mmCIF file of C-alpha atoms in Angstrom:
data_model
loop_
_atom_site.group_PDB
_atom_site.id
_atom_site.type_symbol
_atom_site.label_atom_id
_atom_site.label_comp_id
_atom_site.label_asym_id
_atom_site.label_seq_id
_atom_site.Cartn_x
_atom_site.Cartn_y
_atom_site.Cartn_z
ATOM 1 C CA MET A 1 -126.451 -45.362 -96.369
ATOM 2 C CA PHE A 2 -122.615 -46.033 -97.195
ATOM 3 C CA PRO A 3 -122.119 -47.808 -100.220
ATOM 4 C CA SER A 4 -120.999 -51.686 -100.056
ATOM 5 C CA HIS A 5 -117.191 -52.386 -100.202
ATOM 6 C CA PRO A 6 -115.482 -55.618 -99.599
ATOM 7 C CA PHE A 7 -113.414 -54.897 -96.337
ATOM 8 C CA ALA A 8 -114.516 -55.935 -93.009
ATOM 9 C CA PRO A 9 -115.761 -53.636 -90.751
ATOM 10 C CA LEU A 10 -113.173 -51.620 -88.010
ATOM 11 C CA VAL A 11 -114.896 -53.082 -84.503
ATOM 12 C CA ILE A 12 -113.564 -50.709 -81.717
ATOM 13 C CA ARG A 13 -115.162 -51.033 -78.301
ATOM 14 C CA GLY A 14 -118.194 -52.995 -79.845
ATOM 15 C CA ARG A 15 -118.848 -50.003 -82.593
ATOM 16 C CA SER A 16 -118.676 -50.993 -86.190
ATOM 17 C CA LEU A 17 -117.214 -48.868 -88.516
ATOM 18 C CA LEU A 18 -115.806 -48.348 -91.643
ATOM 19 C CA PRO A 19 -112.185 -49.441 -91.880
ATOM 20 C CA ILE A 20 -111.116 -45.888 -92.187
ATOM 21 C CA VAL A 21 -109.589 -43.715 -89.478
ATOM 22 C CA GLN A 22 -109.159 -39.875 -89.841
ATOM 23 C CA GLY A 23 -105.985 -38.741 -88.353
ATOM 24 C CA GLY A 24 -105.601 -36.281 -85.800
ATOM 25 C CA MET A 25 -104.135 -32.789 -87.358
ATOM 26 C CA GLY A 26 -103.194 -29.901 -85.226
ATOM 27 C CA VAL A 27 -103.328 -27.070 -84.827
ATOM 28 C CA GLY A 28 -106.852 -26.601 -85.739
ATOM 29 C CA VAL A 29 -106.795 -28.469 -89.095
ATOM 30 C CA SER A 30 -108.525 -31.318 -87.883
ATOM 31 C CA ALA A 31 -111.695 -29.763 -85.555
ATOM 32 C CA HIS A 32 -115.386 -30.140 -85.587
ATOM 33 C CA ARG A 33 -116.210 -29.986 -89.129
ATOM 34 C CA LEU A 34 -113.955 -32.531 -90.287
ATOM 35 C CA ALA A 35 -114.281 -35.240 -87.788
ATOM 36 C CA GLY A 36 -118.059 -35.037 -87.386
ATOM 37 C CA SER A 37 -118.351 -35.254 -91.220
ATOM 38 C CA VAL A 38 -116.049 -38.232 -90.950
ATOM 39 C CA ALA A 39 -118.098 -40.116 -87.930
ATOM 40 C CA ARG A 40 -121.404 -38.954 -89.964
ATOM 41 C CA GLU A 41 -120.451 -41.469 -92.749
ATOM 42 C CA GLY A 42 -119.605 -44.004 -90.254
ATOM 43 C CA ALA A 43 -115.526 -43.718 -89.779
ATOM 44 C CA LEU A 44 -113.991 -42.449 -86.802
ATOM 45 C CA GLY A 45 -113.224 -38.852 -87.295
ATOM 46 C CA THR A 46 -110.462 -37.077 -84.905
ATOM 47 C CA ILE A 47 -110.225 -33.963 -83.156
ATOM 48 C CA ALA A 48 -106.832 -32.762 -82.729
ATOM 49 C CA SER A 49 -106.681 -31.157 -78.866
ATOM 50 C CA ILE A 50 -104.046 -28.816 -78.945
ATOM 51 C CA ASP A 51 -104.869 -24.863 -79.520
ATOM 52 C CA LEU A 52 -108.258 -24.907 -81.560
ATOM 53 C CA ARG A 53 -108.770 -21.368 -79.658
ATOM 54 C CA HIS A 54 -107.828 -20.177 -82.859
ATOM 55 C CA HIS A 55 -111.121 -21.385 -84.465
ATOM 56 C CA HIS A 56 -113.173 -19.271 -81.922
ATOM 57 C CA ALA A 57 -112.717 -15.611 -82.401
ATOM 58 C CA ASP A 58 -114.171 -14.494 -79.234
ATOM 59 C CA LEU A 59 -111.484 -16.337 -77.368
ATOM 60 C CA LEU A 60 -108.699 -15.042 -79.273
ATOM 61 C CA GLU A 61 -109.999 -11.727 -78.679
ATOM 62 C CA ARG A 62 -109.775 -12.350 -74.831
ATOM 63 C CA CYS A 63 -106.053 -13.584 -75.081
ATOM 64 C CA ARG A 64 -105.476 -10.942 -77.138
ATOM 65 C CA ALA A 65 -106.603 -8.736 -74.113
ATOM 66 C CA THR A 66 -105.014 -10.727 -71.196
ATOM 67 C CA PRO A 67 -101.986 -12.856 -72.884
ATOM 68 C CA ASP A 68 -100.645 -14.666 -69.884
ATOM 69 C CA ARG A 69 -100.823 -18.473 -69.522
ATOM 70 C CA ALA A 70 -103.931 -18.619 -67.576
ATOM 71 C CA THR A 71 -106.162 -17.048 -70.065
ATOM 72 C CA LEU A 72 -104.452 -18.945 -73.067
ATOM 73 C CA GLU A 73 -104.708 -22.469 -71.270
ATOM 74 C CA ASP A 74 -108.555 -21.562 -70.289
ATOM 75 C CA ALA A 75 -109.636 -20.369 -73.847
ATOM 76 C CA ASN A 76 -107.891 -23.702 -74.963
ATOM 77 C CA ARG A 77 -110.173 -25.700 -72.847
ATOM 78 C CA ILE A 78 -113.183 -23.879 -74.001
ATOM 79 C CA ALA A 79 -112.326 -24.446 -77.546
ATOM 80 C CA LEU A 80 -112.039 -27.891 -77.166
ATOM 81 C CA THR A 81 -115.092 -28.270 -75.364
ATOM 82 C CA ARG A 82 -117.227 -26.456 -78.360
ATOM 83 C CA GLU A 83 -115.265 -28.706 -80.609
ATOM 84 C CA ILE A 84 -116.505 -31.687 -79.183
ATOM 85 C CA HIS A 85 -120.083 -30.618 -78.843
ATOM 86 C CA ALA A 86 -120.441 -29.263 -82.396
ATOM 87 C CA ALA A 87 -118.670 -32.721 -83.844
ATOM 88 C CA ARG A 88 -120.975 -34.770 -81.692
ATOM 89 C CA THR A 89 -123.986 -32.858 -83.340
ATOM 90 C CA LEU A 90 -122.509 -33.139 -86.880
ATOM 91 C CA SER A 91 -121.909 -36.757 -86.732
ATOM 92 C CA GLU A 92 -125.652 -37.386 -85.909
ATOM 93 C CA GLY A 93 -124.731 -40.067 -83.573
ATOM 94 C CA ARG A 94 -123.182 -42.449 -86.175
ATOM 95 C CA GLY A 95 -119.524 -43.459 -86.652
ATOM 96 C CA MET A 96 -117.324 -42.284 -83.694
ATOM 97 C CA ILE A 97 -115.698 -38.899 -82.378
ATOM 98 C CA ALA A 98 -112.117 -39.465 -80.951
ATOM 99 C CA VAL A 99 -109.502 -36.441 -79.504
ATOM 100 C CA ASN A 100 -106.166 -36.750 -80.362
ATOM 101 C CA VAL A 101 -103.606 -35.836 -77.464
ATOM 102 C CA MET A 102 -100.185 -35.397 -77.454
ATOM 103 C CA LYS A 103 -98.399 -36.901 -74.535
ATOM 104 C CA ALA A 104 -95.777 -33.991 -75.291
ATOM 105 C CA VAL A 105 -97.909 -31.023 -74.631
ATOM 106 C CA ASN A 106 -97.897 -29.873 -70.819
ATOM 107 C CA ALA A 107 -102.180 -29.514 -70.576
ATOM 108 C CA HIS A 108 -102.330 -33.297 -72.126
ATOM 109 C CA ALA A 109 -104.325 -34.573 -68.932
ATOM 110 C CA ASP A 110 -106.750 -31.314 -69.147
ATOM 111 C CA TYR A 111 -107.508 -32.275 -72.404
ATOM 112 C CA VAL A 112 -108.002 -35.985 -71.526
ATOM 113 C CA ARG A 113 -110.468 -34.840 -69.059
ATOM 114 C CA ILE A 114 -112.566 -32.701 -70.753
ATOM 115 C CA ALA A 115 -112.629 -35.356 -73.475
ATOM 116 C CA CYS A 116 -113.963 -37.887 -70.695
ATOM 117 C CA GLU A 117 -116.553 -35.299 -69.420
ATOM 118 C CA LEU A 118 -117.838 -34.063 -73.112
ATOM 119 C CA GLY A 119 -118.874 -37.650 -74.445
ATOM 120 C CA ALA A 120 -116.025 -38.348 -77.005
ATOM 121 C CA ASP A 121 -115.921 -41.986 -77.988
ATOM 122 C CA ALA A 122 -112.227 -42.360 -77.864
ATOM 123 C CA ILE A 123 -108.913 -40.605 -77.122
ATOM 124 C CA VAL A 124 -105.867 -41.155 -79.266
ATOM 125 C CA MET A 125 -102.420 -40.745 -77.806
ATOM 126 C CA GLY A 126 -98.855 -40.225 -79.777
ATOM 127 C CA ALA A 127 -95.798 -38.192 -79.409
ATOM 128 C CA GLY A 128 -94.682 -40.205 -76.570
ATOM 129 C CA LEU A 129 -95.649 -43.405 -74.762
ATOM 130 C CA PRO A 130 -99.031 -43.182 -73.221
ATOM 131 C CA LEU A 131 -98.316 -44.944 -69.962
ATOM 132 C CA ASP A 132 -100.262 -43.031 -67.833
ATOM 133 C CA LEU A 133 -103.537 -42.704 -70.184
ATOM 134 C CA PRO A 134 -105.127 -45.879 -68.195
ATOM 135 C CA ASP A 135 -104.854 -43.560 -64.647
ATOM 136 C CA LEU A 136 -105.933 -40.220 -66.218
ATOM 137 C CA THR A 137 -109.271 -42.243 -67.677
ATOM 138 C CA GLN A 138 -109.841 -44.519 -64.474
ATOM 139 C CA GLY A 139 -113.724 -45.324 -64.327
ATOM 140 C CA ARG A 140 -114.483 -43.474 -67.724
ATOM 141 C CA ASP A 141 -116.388 -45.235 -70.696
ATOM 142 C CA ILE A 142 -113.947 -44.271 -73.065
ATOM 143 C CA ALA A 143 -111.821 -46.017 -76.103
ATOM 144 C CA LEU A 144 -108.336 -45.413 -75.390
ATOM 145 C CA ILE A 145 -106.061 -45.719 -78.594
ATOM 146 C CA PRO A 146 -102.222 -45.343 -78.587
ATOM 147 C CA ILE A 147 -99.968 -44.525 -81.247
ATOM 148 C CA LEU A 148 -96.849 -46.165 -81.584
ATOM 149 C CA SER A 149 -94.298 -47.046 -84.274
ATOM 150 C CA ASP A 150 -93.111 -50.650 -84.084
ATOM 151 C CA SER A 151 -93.528 -53.934 -82.275
ATOM 152 C CA ARG A 152 -91.437 -52.937 -79.282
ATOM 153 C CA GLY A 153 -93.447 -49.907 -78.094
ATOM 154 C CA VAL A 154 -96.529 -52.011 -78.377
ATOM 155 C CA GLY A 155 -95.027 -54.623 -76.230
ATOM 156 C CA VAL A 156 -94.383 -52.107 -73.711
ATOM 157 C CA VAL A 157 -97.455 -50.348 -73.552
ATOM 158 C CA LEU A 158 -99.408 -53.590 -73.385
ATOM 159 C CA ARG A 159 -97.670 -54.948 -70.514
ATOM 160 C CA LYS A 160 -97.584 -51.549 -68.580
ATOM 161 C CA TRP A 161 -101.603 -51.173 -69.384
ATOM 162 C CA MET A 162 -101.977 -54.660 -68.223
ATOM 163 C CA LYS A 163 -100.852 -54.315 -64.830
ATOM 164 C CA LYS A 164 -103.236 -51.270 -64.670
ATOM 165 C CA GLY A 165 -105.889 -53.817 -65.779
ATOM 166 C CA ARG A 166 -106.495 -52.166 -69.094
ATOM 167 C CA LEU A 167 -106.049 -52.904 -72.767
ATOM 168 C CA PRO A 168 -106.226 -50.384 -75.385
ATOM 169 C CA ASP A 169 -109.124 -50.728 -77.408
ATOM 170 C CA ALA A 170 -106.945 -50.292 -80.719
ATOM 171 C CA ILE A 171 -103.506 -49.535 -81.542
ATOM 172 C CA VAL A 172 -102.118 -47.241 -84.165
ATOM 173 C CA ILE A 173 -99.036 -48.170 -85.691
ATOM 174 C CA GLU A 174 -97.588 -45.077 -87.606
ATOM 175 C CA HIS A 175 -94.864 -45.668 -90.440
ATOM 176 C CA PRO A 176 -92.427 -42.797 -90.030
ATOM 177 C CA ALA A 177 -91.140 -42.891 -93.439
ATOM 178 C CA HIS A 178 -94.431 -42.108 -94.842
ATOM 179 C CA ALA A 179 -96.652 -40.093 -92.272
ATOM 180 C CA GLY A 180 -97.063 -36.206 -91.675
ATOM 181 C CA GLY A 181 -96.515 -34.121 -89.024
ATOM 182 C CA HIS A 182 -94.218 -35.439 -85.947
ATOM 183 C CA LEU A 183 -92.518 -38.765 -86.982
ATOM 184 C CA GLY A 184 -92.325 -41.797 -84.130
ATOM 185 C CA VAL A 185 -88.359 -42.199 -84.212
ATOM 186 C CA THR A 186 -85.812 -40.334 -82.294
ATOM 187 C CA ASN A 187 -83.578 -39.093 -85.263
ATOM 188 C CA LEU A 188 -84.208 -38.438 -89.016
ATOM 189 C CA ASP A 189 -81.389 -41.486 -89.837
ATOM 190 C CA ASP A 190 -84.155 -44.389 -88.417
ATOM 191 C CA MET A 191 -87.167 -43.402 -90.602
ATOM 192 C CA HIS A 192 -86.485 -45.889 -93.303
ATOM 193 C CA ASP A 193 -85.465 -48.839 -90.700
ATOM 194 C CA ALA A 194 -86.943 -52.065 -91.402
ATOM 195 C CA ARG A 195 -88.399 -52.862 -87.925
ATOM 196 C CA PHE A 196 -91.484 -50.159 -89.349
ATOM 197 C CA GLU A 197 -92.347 -52.163 -92.258
ATOM 198 C CA PHE A 198 -96.172 -52.814 -91.685
ATOM 199 C CA THR A 199 -95.819 -56.490 -92.373
ATOM 200 C CA ARG A 200 -93.246 -57.211 -89.921
ATOM 201 C CA VAL A 201 -94.950 -55.229 -87.229
ATOM 202 C CA LEU A 202 -97.952 -56.860 -87.892
ATOM 203 C CA GLN A 203 -96.286 -60.289 -87.474
ATOM 204 C CA GLU A 204 -94.401 -59.222 -84.288
ATOM 205 C CA ILE A 205 -97.314 -58.060 -82.657
ATOM 206 C CA ASP A 206 -99.506 -60.814 -83.486
ATOM 207 C CA GLU A 207 -96.597 -62.692 -81.710
ATOM 208 C CA ILE A 208 -96.973 -60.447 -78.617
ATOM 209 C CA PHE A 209 -100.348 -61.070 -78.435
ATOM 210 C CA THR A 210 -100.206 -64.672 -78.585
ATOM 211 C CA SER A 211 -97.868 -64.617 -75.554
ATOM 212 C CA LEU A 212 -99.938 -62.437 -73.820
ATOM 213 C CA GLN A 213 -102.921 -64.289 -74.920
ATOM 214 C CA ILE A 214 -104.582 -61.073 -76.110
ATOM 215 C CA SER A 215 -107.051 -61.645 -79.571
ATOM 216 C CA ARG A 216 -107.196 -59.240 -82.091
ATOM 217 C CA SER A 217 -110.431 -58.967 -81.652
ATOM 218 C CA GLU A 218 -110.061 -57.127 -78.266
ATOM 219 C CA VAL A 219 -107.267 -54.830 -79.683
ATOM 220 C CA PRO A 220 -107.419 -53.851 -83.404
ATOM 221 C CA VAL A 221 -104.396 -52.817 -84.932
ATOM 222 C CA ILE A 222 -104.814 -49.904 -87.644
ATOM 223 C CA VAL A 223 -101.579 -48.662 -89.726
ATOM 224 C CA ALA A 224 -101.298 -45.411 -90.703
ATOM 225 C CA GLY A 225 -98.465 -43.542 -93.015
ATOM 226 C CA GLY A 226 -98.431 -43.275 -96.903
ATOM 227 C CA ILE A 227 -102.269 -44.906 -97.595
ATOM 228 C CA ASN A 228 -103.273 -43.171 -100.496
ATOM 229 C CA SER A 229 -105.594 -45.388 -102.301
ATOM 230 C CA HIS A 230 -107.652 -48.087 -102.953
ATOM 231 C CA GLU A 231 -105.440 -50.374 -103.539
ATOM 232 C CA ALA A 232 -103.026 -49.128 -100.497
ATOM 233 C CA VAL A 233 -105.952 -49.820 -98.540
ATOM 234 C CA ARG A 234 -106.673 -53.336 -99.939
ATOM 235 C CA ALA A 235 -102.869 -54.010 -99.801
ATOM 236 C CA CYS A 236 -102.752 -53.337 -95.733
ATOM 237 C CA LEU A 237 -106.113 -55.104 -94.652
ATOM 238 C CA GLU A 238 -104.926 -58.015 -96.881
ATOM 239 C CA ALA A 239 -101.460 -57.752 -94.853
ATOM 240 C CA GLY A 240 -103.539 -58.313 -91.441
ATOM 241 C CA ALA A 241 -104.316 -54.734 -90.525
ATOM 242 C CA ASN A 242 -108.059 -54.245 -89.084
ATOM 243 C CA GLY A 243 -108.069 -50.362 -90.076
ATOM 244 C CA VAL A 244 -106.214 -47.773 -91.915
ATOM 245 C CA GLN A 245 -105.854 -44.287 -90.430
ATOM 246 C CA ILE A 246 -105.229 -41.530 -92.911
ATOM 247 C CA GLY A 247 -104.048 -37.755 -92.426
ATOM 248 C CA THR A 248 -103.471 -35.556 -95.264
ATOM 249 C CA PRO A 249 -105.809 -36.653 -97.736
ATOM 250 C CA PHE A 250 -108.532 -35.765 -95.419
ATOM 251 C CA ALA A 251 -106.995 -32.523 -94.421
ATOM 252 C CA VAL A 252 -107.613 -30.858 -97.950
ATOM 253 C CA THR A 253 -111.204 -32.600 -98.247
ATOM 254 C CA GLU A 254 -113.928 -29.688 -98.479
ATOM 255 C CA GLU A 255 -114.919 -30.303 -95.162
ATOM 256 C CA GLY A 256 -111.070 -30.168 -93.494
ATOM 257 C CA ASP A 257 -111.133 -27.347 -91.071
ATOM 258 C CA ALA A 258 -108.363 -25.079 -92.361
ATOM 259 C CA HIS A 259 -108.066 -22.384 -94.803
ATOM 260 C CA PRO A 260 -108.631 -22.742 -98.481
ATOM 261 C CA ASN A 261 -104.678 -21.870 -99.125
ATOM 262 C CA PHE A 262 -103.758 -24.535 -96.823
ATOM 263 C CA LYS A 263 -105.273 -27.061 -98.700
ATOM 264 C CA ARG A 264 -103.868 -25.138 -101.895
ATOM 265 C CA VAL A 265 -100.098 -25.629 -100.633
ATOM 266 C CA LEU A 266 -100.663 -29.400 -99.463
ATOM 267 C CA ALA A 267 -102.579 -30.144 -103.016
ATOM 268 C CA ASP A 268 -99.917 -28.652 -105.027
ATOM 269 C CA ALA A 269 -96.767 -29.893 -103.382
ATOM 270 C CA THR A 270 -94.597 -32.304 -105.144
ATOM 271 C CA SER A 271 -92.768 -34.964 -103.833
ATOM 272 C CA GLU A 272 -89.503 -32.771 -104.155
ATOM 273 C CA ASP A 273 -91.431 -29.836 -102.035
ATOM 274 C CA ILE A 274 -91.715 -32.226 -98.909
ATOM 275 C CA VAL A 275 -89.024 -32.255 -96.195
ATOM 276 C CA GLU A 276 -88.040 -33.688 -93.312
ATOM 277 C CA PHE A 277 -86.288 -32.126 -90.423
ATOM 278 C CA VAL A 278 -85.774 -31.739 -86.485
ATOM 279 C CA SER A 279 -88.743 -30.086 -84.865
ATOM 280 C CA VAL A 280 -89.000 -27.910 -81.482
ATOM 281 C CA THR A 281 -90.398 -31.148 -79.730
ATOM 282 C CA GLY A 282 -87.092 -33.149 -80.689
ATOM 283 C CA LEU A 283 -88.720 -35.303 -83.071
ATOM 284 C CA PRO A 284 -88.278 -35.607 -86.281
ATOM 285 C CA ALA A 285 -91.278 -33.995 -88.722
ATOM 286 C CA ARG A 286 -92.430 -33.797 -92.036
ATOM 287 C CA ALA A 287 -94.040 -30.652 -94.051
ATOM 288 C CA VAL A 288 -94.018 -28.780 -97.254
ATOM 289 C CA LYS A 289 -90.829 -26.665 -98.052
ATOM 290 C CA THR A 290 -92.919 -23.429 -98.049
ATOM 291 C CA PRO A 291 -91.154 -20.242 -97.758
ATOM 292 C CA TRP A 292 -90.871 -19.649 -93.923
ATOM 293 C CA LEU A 293 -89.382 -23.519 -93.732
ATOM 294 C CA GLU A 294 -86.923 -23.114 -96.419
ATOM 295 C CA ARG A 295 -85.621 -19.666 -94.942
ATOM 296 C CA TYR A 296 -85.365 -21.927 -91.501
ATOM 297 C CA LEU A 297 -83.934 -24.691 -92.797
ATOM 298 C CA ARG A 298 -81.136 -22.485 -95.088
ATOM 299 C CA ASN A 299 -80.380 -20.825 -91.334
ATOM 300 C CA GLU A 300 -80.568 -23.399 -88.886
ATOM 301 C CA SER A 301 -77.005 -24.504 -88.552
ATOM 302 C CA ARG A 302 -76.284 -20.516 -87.736
ATOM 303 C CA ILE A 303 -79.405 -20.682 -85.662
ATOM 304 C CA ARG A 304 -77.954 -23.676 -83.387
ATOM 305 C CA THR A 305 -74.547 -22.025 -83.040
ATOM 306 C CA LYS A 306 -76.066 -18.595 -81.997
ATOM 307 C CA ILE A 307 -78.746 -19.307 -79.592
ATOM 308 C CA GLY A 308 -79.319 -22.992 -79.389
ATOM 309 C CA ALA A 309 -78.294 -23.339 -76.097
ATOM 310 C CA LEU A 310 -80.096 -20.139 -74.599
ATOM 311 C CA THR A 311 -83.187 -20.207 -72.623
ATOM 312 C CA ARG A 312 -85.752 -17.983 -72.834
ATOM 313 C CA ALA A 313 -89.536 -16.842 -72.114
ATOM 314 C CA CYS A 314 -92.389 -18.809 -74.377
ATOM 315 C CA PRO A 315 -92.918 -16.207 -76.893
ATOM 316 C CA THR A 316 -96.698 -17.091 -76.533
ATOM 317 C CA ALA A 317 -96.851 -17.512 -73.029
ATOM 318 C CA LEU A 318 -98.699 -20.603 -73.770
ATOM 319 C CA GLU A 319 -95.835 -22.763 -72.520
ATOM 320 C CA CYS A 320 -97.449 -25.613 -74.854
ATOM 321 C CA LEU A 321 -95.170 -28.375 -74.499
ATOM 322 C CA SER A 322 -93.312 -30.105 -71.914
ATOM 323 C CA ALA A 323 -89.996 -29.911 -73.923
ATOM 324 C CA CYS A 324 -89.228 -27.026 -76.194
ATOM 325 C CA GLY A 325 -86.066 -26.264 -78.382
ATOM 326 C CA LEU A 326 -86.793 -22.503 -78.293
ATOM 327 C CA ARG A 327 -87.853 -22.009 -75.032
ATOM 328 C CA ASP A 328 -85.643 -24.509 -72.925
ATOM 329 C CA GLY A 329 -82.626 -23.906 -75.215
ATOM 330 C CA ILE A 330 -82.328 -27.560 -75.903
ATOM 331 C CA GLU A 331 -79.435 -27.416 -78.842
ATOM 332 C CA LYS A 332 -80.283 -30.572 -80.553
ATOM 333 C CA PHE A 333 -83.912 -29.631 -80.872
ATOM 334 C CA GLY A 334 -85.594 -27.002 -83.331
ATOM 335 C CA HIS A 335 -85.452 -23.597 -82.453
ATOM 336 C CA PHE A 336 -88.770 -22.056 -83.729
ATOM 337 C CA CYS A 337 -92.402 -21.278 -81.917
ATOM 338 C CA ILE A 338 -94.315 -24.070 -83.571
ATOM 339 C CA ASP A 339 -97.242 -23.243 -81.857
ATOM 340 C CA THR A 340 -97.107 -19.433 -84.097
ATOM 341 C CA ARG A 341 -96.358 -21.486 -87.354
ATOM 342 C CA LEU A 342 -98.950 -23.762 -86.846
ATOM 343 C CA ALA A 343 -101.859 -21.203 -86.432
ATOM 344 C CA ALA A 344 -100.220 -19.089 -89.388
ATOM 345 C CA ALA A 345 -100.494 -22.125 -91.527
ATOM 346 C CA LEU A 346 -104.332 -23.056 -90.119
ATOM 347 C CA ARG A 347 -105.145 -19.182 -91.353
ATOM 348 C CA GLY A 348 -103.404 -19.780 -94.697
ATOM 349 C CA ASP A 349 -100.481 -17.810 -94.171
ATOM 350 C CA VAL A 350 -98.189 -19.192 -96.967
ATOM 351 C CA ASN A 351 -95.223 -17.593 -96.447
ATOM 352 C CA ASN A 352 -94.940 -17.453 -92.442
ATOM 353 C CA GLY A 353 -96.656 -21.066 -91.650
ATOM 354 C CA LEU A 354 -95.829 -24.157 -91.177
ATOM 355 C CA PHE A 355 -97.639 -27.334 -93.250
ATOM 356 C CA PHE A 356 -97.336 -30.541 -92.276
ATOM 357 C CA ARG A 357 -97.842 -33.017 -95.055
ATOM 358 C CA GLY A 358 -97.027 -36.786 -95.858
ATOM 359 C CA ARG A 359 -95.069 -37.714 -98.454
ATOM 360 C CA GLU A 360 -97.302 -39.612 -100.958
ATOM 361 C CA ALA A 361 -99.156 -38.224 -103.420
ATOM 362 C CA LEU A 362 -103.150 -37.477 -102.905
ATOM 363 C CA PRO A 363 -105.655 -39.590 -103.994
ATOM 364 C CA PHE A 364 -107.673 -36.704 -105.979
ATOM 365 C CA GLY A 365 -104.267 -35.099 -107.063
ATOM 366 C CA THR A 366 -104.993 -31.468 -106.848
ATOM 367 C CA ALA A 367 -108.670 -31.634 -106.410
ATOM 368 C CA ILE A 368 -110.376 -30.836 -103.454
ATOM 369 C CA ARG A 369 -113.393 -33.214 -102.539
ATOM 370 C CA SER A 370 -115.843 -34.303 -100.002
ATOM 371 C CA VAL A 371 -115.271 -36.532 -97.189
ATOM 372 C CA ARG A 372 -117.724 -38.902 -98.763
ATOM 373 C CA ASP A 373 -115.705 -38.495 -102.207
ATOM 374 C CA LEU A 374 -112.617 -39.673 -100.586
ATOM 375 C CA LEU A 375 -114.178 -42.720 -98.276
ATOM 376 C CA GLU A 376 -115.704 -44.069 -101.434
ATOM 377 C CA LEU A 377 -112.484 -43.817 -103.529
ATOM 378 C CA LEU A 378 -110.281 -45.610 -100.482
ATOM 379 C CA LEU A 379 -112.870 -48.373 -100.043
ATOM 380 C CA THR A 380 -114.251 -48.783 -103.428
ATOM 381 C CA GLY A 381 -111.674 -48.080 -106.004
ATOM 382 C CA ALA A 382 -114.482 -45.624 -107.684
ATOM 383 C CA ALA A 383 -114.631 -41.997 -107.724
ATOM 384 C CA ARG A 384 -118.242 -40.480 -108.422
ATOM 385 C CA PRO A 385 -118.321 -37.673 -110.792
ATOM 386 C CA VAL A 386 -118.061 -34.130 -109.581
ATOM 387 C CA VAL A 387 -121.508 -32.709 -108.959
ATOM 388 C CA ALA A 388 -122.157 -29.487 -110.725
ATOM 389 C CA GLY A 389 -122.816 -26.840 -107.914
ATOM 390 C CA ARG A 390 -121.191 -28.404 -105.502
ATOM 391 C CA LEU A 391 -117.742 -27.240 -103.836
ATOM 392 C CA ALA A 392 -115.268 -29.842 -105.281
ATOM 393 C CA PHE A 393 -112.690 -28.039 -107.315
ATOM 394 C CA SER A 394 -109.058 -28.241 -108.598
ATOM 395 C CA LEU A 395 -106.084 -26.545 -107.425
ATOM 396 C CA GLY A 396 -104.248 -27.844 -110.549
#
């Protein structure tokens, strides 16, 4: 049984959960082990759907033998199926298992279908307005949770979905100035705009809900970005959020699915090591300035000048993104293969990987602790002692 804490439960589709949501992190950073462990504690754990084949040696071997798009896409569908099965088994029927699907990914409809067929409890969708998500899940008993950044996006999604006879089962509001990975703004200069402040967004959402005759009990609101302590959790919930979503602190837990080197990079990073840049998706992104990213940013202007408007074949044949700066020659987008770089990070290649990370310090500093320890600290403010013989260790 999880220790008592002072906060009301987060209720999604009639399920009572701890008010902490584990954010989806790809490629492979949040797979079955992390998501299932979070759900087992009574919270919502999230599998990031994109390119999970990197966790399955037989699928990688199949892709090396036949490196065409059809084989790669099939491998990723199989990998997602396996990961959902494994997460559900690990969760022991507790909490909820969500699948995070990026709208910007070509195969997003396939991943939604698999999540529905395999019994995932929820689909979380961001990286674009998920206006077609009700259509993709018609007749399915699954929670739908869009990720948005401001009240304007909330209003658009609610009105479009209501015309289809569907409400979101929750909404995640992600602050682009603090979150890791891809950020919900069109350019870097917008990140600190006042319209993203949680207190303002929560107030504006309540006004939209009132105008549309929607109650918070029908559509709870979860805030995300920069929440790294018990005090931050308390402040968000007291400001009116129903729950908080947290990414980077879960990525570095013992149960996180990435290589130990990945966790070391994130845990050891200081605020000076974290940078923002434009991804190949065209969205701003935030990551640790590791050797590859430092080289890329140093040469970004020259790369744009030299190859920015040239189209080329996808270097992996996966064609993962619906719009890719490198493949499509979109000059204002980034120009690198994001799948290759994120996969390198997942397997712990510090020199060549892209390591997404939020901006704030981690709850346990450089120490690697369990999912349960992290949830306890965030919800109660108390950190249990490290037990001798456990995997917990410090990277400091």
